XYZ file of C-alpha atoms in Angstrom:
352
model
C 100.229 -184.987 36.686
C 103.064 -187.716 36.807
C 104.251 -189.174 39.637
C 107.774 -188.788 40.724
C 109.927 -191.534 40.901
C 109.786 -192.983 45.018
C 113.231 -192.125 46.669
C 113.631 -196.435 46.697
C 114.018 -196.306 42.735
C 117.779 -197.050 42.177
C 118.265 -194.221 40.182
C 116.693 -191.574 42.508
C 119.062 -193.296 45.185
C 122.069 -192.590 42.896
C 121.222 -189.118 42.635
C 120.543 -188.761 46.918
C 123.125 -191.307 47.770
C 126.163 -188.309 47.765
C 124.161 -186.218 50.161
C 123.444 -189.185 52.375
C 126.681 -190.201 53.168
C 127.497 -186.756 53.393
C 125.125 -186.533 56.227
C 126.609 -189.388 57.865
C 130.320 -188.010 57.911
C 128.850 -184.693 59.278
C 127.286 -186.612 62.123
C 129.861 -188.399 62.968
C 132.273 -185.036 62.868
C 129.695 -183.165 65.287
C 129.924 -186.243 67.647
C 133.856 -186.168 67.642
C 133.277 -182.081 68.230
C 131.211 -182.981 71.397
C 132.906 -185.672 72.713
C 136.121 -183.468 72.588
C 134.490 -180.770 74.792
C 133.395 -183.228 77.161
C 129.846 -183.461 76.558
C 128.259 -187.202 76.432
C 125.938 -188.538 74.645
C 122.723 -189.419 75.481
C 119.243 -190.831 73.658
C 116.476 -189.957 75.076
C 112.811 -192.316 74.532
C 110.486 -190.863 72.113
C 107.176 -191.911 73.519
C 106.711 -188.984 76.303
C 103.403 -188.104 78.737
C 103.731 -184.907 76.871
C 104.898 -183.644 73.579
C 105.231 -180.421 74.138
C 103.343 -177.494 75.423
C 103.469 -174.975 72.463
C 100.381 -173.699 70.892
C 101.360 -174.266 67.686
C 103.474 -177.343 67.252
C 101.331 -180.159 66.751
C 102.154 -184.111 67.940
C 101.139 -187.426 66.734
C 99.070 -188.984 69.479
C 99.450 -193.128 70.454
C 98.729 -195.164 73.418
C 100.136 -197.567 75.621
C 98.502 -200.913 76.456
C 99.516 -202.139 79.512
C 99.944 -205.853 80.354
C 96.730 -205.848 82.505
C 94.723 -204.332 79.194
C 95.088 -200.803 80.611
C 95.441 -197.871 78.212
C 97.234 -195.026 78.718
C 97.939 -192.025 76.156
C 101.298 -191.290 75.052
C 103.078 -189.067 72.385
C 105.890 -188.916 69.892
C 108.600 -185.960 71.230
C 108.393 -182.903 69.319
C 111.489 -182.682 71.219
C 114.096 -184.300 73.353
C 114.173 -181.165 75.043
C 112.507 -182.684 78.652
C 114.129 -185.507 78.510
C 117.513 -184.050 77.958
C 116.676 -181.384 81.108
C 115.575 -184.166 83.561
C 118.946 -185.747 83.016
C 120.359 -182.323 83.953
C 118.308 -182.317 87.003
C 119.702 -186.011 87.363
C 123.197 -184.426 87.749
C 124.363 -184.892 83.830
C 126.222 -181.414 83.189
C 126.948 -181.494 79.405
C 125.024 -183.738 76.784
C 123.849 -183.582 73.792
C 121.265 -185.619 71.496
C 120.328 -186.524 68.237
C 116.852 -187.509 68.264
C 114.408 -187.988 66.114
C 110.992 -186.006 66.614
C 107.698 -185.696 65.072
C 105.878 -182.709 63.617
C 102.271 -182.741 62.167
C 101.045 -180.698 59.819
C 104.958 -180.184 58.418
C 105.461 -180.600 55.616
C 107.501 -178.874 52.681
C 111.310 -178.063 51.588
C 112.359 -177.743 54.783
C 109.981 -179.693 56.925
C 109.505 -183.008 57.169
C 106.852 -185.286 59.715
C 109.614 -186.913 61.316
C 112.870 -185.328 61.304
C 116.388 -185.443 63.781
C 116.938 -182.683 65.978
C 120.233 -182.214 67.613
C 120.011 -180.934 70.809
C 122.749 -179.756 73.432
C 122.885 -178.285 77.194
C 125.260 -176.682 79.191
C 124.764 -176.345 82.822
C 126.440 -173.004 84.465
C 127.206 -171.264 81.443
C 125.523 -168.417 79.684
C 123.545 -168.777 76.670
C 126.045 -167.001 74.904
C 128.333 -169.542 74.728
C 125.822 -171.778 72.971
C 126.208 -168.675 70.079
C 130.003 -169.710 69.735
C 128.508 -173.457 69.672
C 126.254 -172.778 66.590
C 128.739 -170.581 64.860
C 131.645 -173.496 65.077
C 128.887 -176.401 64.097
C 128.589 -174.297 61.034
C 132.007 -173.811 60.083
C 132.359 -177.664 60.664
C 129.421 -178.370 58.831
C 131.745 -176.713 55.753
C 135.181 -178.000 57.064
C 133.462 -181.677 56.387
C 131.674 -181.016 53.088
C 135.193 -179.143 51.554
C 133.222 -176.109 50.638
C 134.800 -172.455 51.238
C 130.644 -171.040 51.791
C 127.422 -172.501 52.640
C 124.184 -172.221 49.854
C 120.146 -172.548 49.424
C 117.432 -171.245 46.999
C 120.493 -169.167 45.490
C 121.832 -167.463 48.972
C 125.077 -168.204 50.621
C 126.486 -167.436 53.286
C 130.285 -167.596 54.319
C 130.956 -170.246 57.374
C 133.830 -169.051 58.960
C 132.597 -165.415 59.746
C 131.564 -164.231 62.323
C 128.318 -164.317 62.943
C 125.812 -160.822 63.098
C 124.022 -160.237 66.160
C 120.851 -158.639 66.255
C 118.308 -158.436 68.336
C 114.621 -158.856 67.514
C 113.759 -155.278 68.433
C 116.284 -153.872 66.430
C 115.307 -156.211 63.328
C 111.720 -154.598 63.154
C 113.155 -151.426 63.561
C 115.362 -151.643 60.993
C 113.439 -153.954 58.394
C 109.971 -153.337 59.233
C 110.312 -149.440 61.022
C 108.216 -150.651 63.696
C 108.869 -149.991 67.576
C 108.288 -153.298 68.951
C 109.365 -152.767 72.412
C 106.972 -150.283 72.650
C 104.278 -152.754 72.547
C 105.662 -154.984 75.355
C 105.328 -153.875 79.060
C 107.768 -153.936 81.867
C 105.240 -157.453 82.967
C 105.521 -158.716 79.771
C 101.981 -157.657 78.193
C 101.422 -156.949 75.125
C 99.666 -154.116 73.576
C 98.065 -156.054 70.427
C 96.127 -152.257 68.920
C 99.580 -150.368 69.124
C 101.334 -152.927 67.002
C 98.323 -153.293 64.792
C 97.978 -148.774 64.505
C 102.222 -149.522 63.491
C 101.650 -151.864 61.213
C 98.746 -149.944 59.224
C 101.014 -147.071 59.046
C 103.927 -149.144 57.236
C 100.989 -150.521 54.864
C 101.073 -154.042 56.191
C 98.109 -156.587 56.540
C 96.233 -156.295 59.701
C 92.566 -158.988 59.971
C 89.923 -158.252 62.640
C 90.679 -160.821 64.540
C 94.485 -160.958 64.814
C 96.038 -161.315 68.116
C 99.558 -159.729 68.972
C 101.073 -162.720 68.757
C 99.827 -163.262 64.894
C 100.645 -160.105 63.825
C 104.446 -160.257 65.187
C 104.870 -163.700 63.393
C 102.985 -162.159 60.579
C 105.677 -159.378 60.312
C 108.685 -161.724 61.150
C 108.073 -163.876 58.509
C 107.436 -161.554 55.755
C 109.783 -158.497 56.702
C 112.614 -160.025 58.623
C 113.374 -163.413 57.835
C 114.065 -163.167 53.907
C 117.100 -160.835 55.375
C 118.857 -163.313 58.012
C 121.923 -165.010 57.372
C 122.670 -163.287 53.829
C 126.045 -163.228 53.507
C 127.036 -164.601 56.809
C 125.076 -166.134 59.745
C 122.822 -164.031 61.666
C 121.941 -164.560 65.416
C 118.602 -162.817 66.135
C 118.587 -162.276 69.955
C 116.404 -161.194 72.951
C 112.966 -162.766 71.699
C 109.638 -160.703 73.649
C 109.125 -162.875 76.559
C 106.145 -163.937 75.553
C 107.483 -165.708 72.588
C 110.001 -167.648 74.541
C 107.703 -169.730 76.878
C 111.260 -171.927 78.196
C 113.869 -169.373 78.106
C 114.662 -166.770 81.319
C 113.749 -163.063 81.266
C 116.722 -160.800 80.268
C 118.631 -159.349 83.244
C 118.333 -156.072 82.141
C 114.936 -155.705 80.570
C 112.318 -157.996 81.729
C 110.495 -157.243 78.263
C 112.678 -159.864 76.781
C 113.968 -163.324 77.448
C 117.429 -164.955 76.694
C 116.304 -166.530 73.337
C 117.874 -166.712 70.432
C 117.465 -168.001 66.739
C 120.063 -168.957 64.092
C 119.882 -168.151 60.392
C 122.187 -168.959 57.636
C 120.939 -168.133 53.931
C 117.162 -167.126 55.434
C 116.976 -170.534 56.925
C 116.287 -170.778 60.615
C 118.783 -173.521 61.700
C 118.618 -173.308 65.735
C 116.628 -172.117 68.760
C 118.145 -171.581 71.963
C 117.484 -170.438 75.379
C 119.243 -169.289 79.022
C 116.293 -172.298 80.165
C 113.855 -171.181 82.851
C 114.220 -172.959 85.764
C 111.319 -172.044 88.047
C 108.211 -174.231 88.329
C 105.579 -172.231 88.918
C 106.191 -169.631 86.034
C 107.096 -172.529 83.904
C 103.685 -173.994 84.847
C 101.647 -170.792 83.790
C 103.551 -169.999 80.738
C 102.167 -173.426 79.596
C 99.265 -173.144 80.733
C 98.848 -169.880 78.982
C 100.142 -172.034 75.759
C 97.544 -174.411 75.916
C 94.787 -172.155 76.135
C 95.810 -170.429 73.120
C 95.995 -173.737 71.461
C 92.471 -174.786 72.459
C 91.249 -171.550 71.356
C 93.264 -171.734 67.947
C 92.987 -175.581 67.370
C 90.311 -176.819 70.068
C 93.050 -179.146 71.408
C 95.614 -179.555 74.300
C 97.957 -181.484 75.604
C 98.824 -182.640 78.859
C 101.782 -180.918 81.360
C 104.363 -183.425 82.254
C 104.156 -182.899 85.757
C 107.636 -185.079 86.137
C 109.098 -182.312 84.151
C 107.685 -179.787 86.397
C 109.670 -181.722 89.381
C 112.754 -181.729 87.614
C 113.082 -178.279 87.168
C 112.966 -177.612 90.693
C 116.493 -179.606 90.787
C 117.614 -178.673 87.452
C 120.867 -175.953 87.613
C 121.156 -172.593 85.598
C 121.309 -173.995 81.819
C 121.176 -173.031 78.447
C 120.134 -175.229 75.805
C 119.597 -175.582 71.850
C 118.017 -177.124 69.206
C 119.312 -177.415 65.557
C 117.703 -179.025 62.410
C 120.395 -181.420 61.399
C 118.509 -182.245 57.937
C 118.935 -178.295 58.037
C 122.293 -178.000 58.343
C 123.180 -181.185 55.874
C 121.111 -179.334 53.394
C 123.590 -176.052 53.773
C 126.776 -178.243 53.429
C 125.127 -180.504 50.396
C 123.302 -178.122 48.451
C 120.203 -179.883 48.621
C 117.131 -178.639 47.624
C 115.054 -179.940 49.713
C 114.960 -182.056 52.936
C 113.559 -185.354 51.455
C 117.253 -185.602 49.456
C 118.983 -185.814 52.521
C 116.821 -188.401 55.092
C 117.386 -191.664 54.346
C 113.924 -193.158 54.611
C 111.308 -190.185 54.123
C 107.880 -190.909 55.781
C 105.531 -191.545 52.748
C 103.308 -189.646 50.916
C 99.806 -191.135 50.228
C 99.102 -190.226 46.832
C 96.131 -187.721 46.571
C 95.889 -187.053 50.239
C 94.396 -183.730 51.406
């Protein structure tokens, strides 16, 4: 098999170099967008105690040597996302960051090892609001690039309407015919054989050893997703509280949690959450996470116990995360997220 051409090859630049500076003219646009709404900007380290506490994003592990010889282990952010709520606990009301942050094991079209996530918060304000955020980023996103709608792997999607709301119990119901809710109780349990009996009644794959949570993601995935953000965006709402380890329970049904997704042409641009702000359930929920990932992975990582602190200060927020390559491939038409980072991380040739 040949070899493609490395993205340093003049004419592979040529061919990227359009999308590039595209990129940079969106990111300067979204910074203007900010700025004008008061929010500053901050830039969080990258090297954090913790990476993370979810039981299926994976970091890449370093260490600190201190000047006495002393090692200490550290980690490349998955996310700015503690960072950027310490500062709220510090007394920052409105920020936003573009940071980069490190995935393992991604790797494909859309995913990339090291990638820039733009994150945002907003202290006293619903997580609605952020919904109006994501919707005008988009329409920005094609205000910038000059084009009237938004494409990828032959969908579009037309920026400047108004987005679809849907929540994720109505999205199985209507693209799957399964009664999700009725697998979640008022606690938040789950009820892993009454999904599984729905699920064999729609003909759908159910292993031995699947756990609620697989067979959720398992039907998300196949069912729902290839339908999100056809046409115009979709913003799939009120997550199972027990996929949405940082966001709040709903006020109304304690089933769900103030978490929401955003799609545009099947691509999940942005996760968001009304952020919990209570310790001790924030402690459990990852501590729930990381025995799933030892069980799954036979890993863990540690609980920033700073971050812990800071919640205890922290005031009502929401917050979200968007996939700038992600969005730069929607206003380019790029293929796939290599065209549009400057540097990609190489490739060893051959590697498993």
């Amino acid at each position: 098999m040949t070899r493609a051409s490395p993205w340093w090859m003049p004419h592979v630049h040529d061919d990227r170099r359009p999308f590039l500076t595209m990129r940079n003219r969106l990111r300067s646009a979204i910074a203007r967008h900010f700025e004008a709404l008061d929010f500053l900007e901050v830039d969080p380290c990258l090297l954090q105690i913790s990476p993370g506490n979810e039981a299926h994003l994976h970091a890449f592990a370093t260490e600190a040597v201190g000047t006495d010889g002393r090692r200490q282990p550290l980690y490349l952010n998955t996310s700015p996302e503690f960072a950027c709520k310490k500062l709220l606990a510090a007394g920052e009301r409105r920020l936003f960051a573009f940071s980069h942050v490190f995935r393992n094991r991604e790797r494909g079209p859309l995913h990339h090892p090291e990638f820039t996530m733009l994150e945002w918060y907003r202290t006293e304000e619903s997580y609605e609001t952020l919904m109006v955020d994501a919707a005008q980023l988009l329409a920005l996103a094609a205000e910038t690039s000059g084009q009237s709608k938004l494409t990828f792997s032959g969908l579009s999607v037309d920026p400047f309407a108004d987005p679809e709301r849907l929540s994720v119990a109505d999205a199985f119901e209507r693209h799957a015919g399964i009664d999700l809710l009725a697998t979640v109780t008022a606690d938040g349990e789950t009820d892993c054989e009454g999904l599984a009996a729905q699920m064999r009644a729609k003909g759908l794959r159910v292993a031995a050893d699947d756990r609620w949570a697989d067979l959720y993601s398992r039907v998300l995935v196949e069912r729902i997703e290839p339908h999100l953000g056809i046409g115009r965006a979709t913003i799939l709402d009120r997550y199972p509280v027990s996929e949405a380890a940082l966001a709040r329970p709903a006020a109304d049904d304690a089933r769900v949690a103030e978490r929401f997704e955003f799609y545009a042409c099947g691509v999940e641009l942005a996760n968001a959450f009304g952020e919990l702000t209570d310790p001790a359930e924030q402690r459990r929920r990852f501590e729930l996470e990381m025995a799933e990932k030892a069980r799954v992975y036979g890993e863990t990582y540690p609980i920033d116990e700073d971050f812990l602190s800071a919640l205890a200060l922290m005031p009502e927020a929401s917050g979200i995360a968007l996939g700038f390559e992600r969005l730069v491939m929607l206003a380019t038409g790029a293929s796939r997220i290599e065209q549009v980072i400057w540097a990609p991380v190489a490739e060893q040739e051959g590697a498993a």
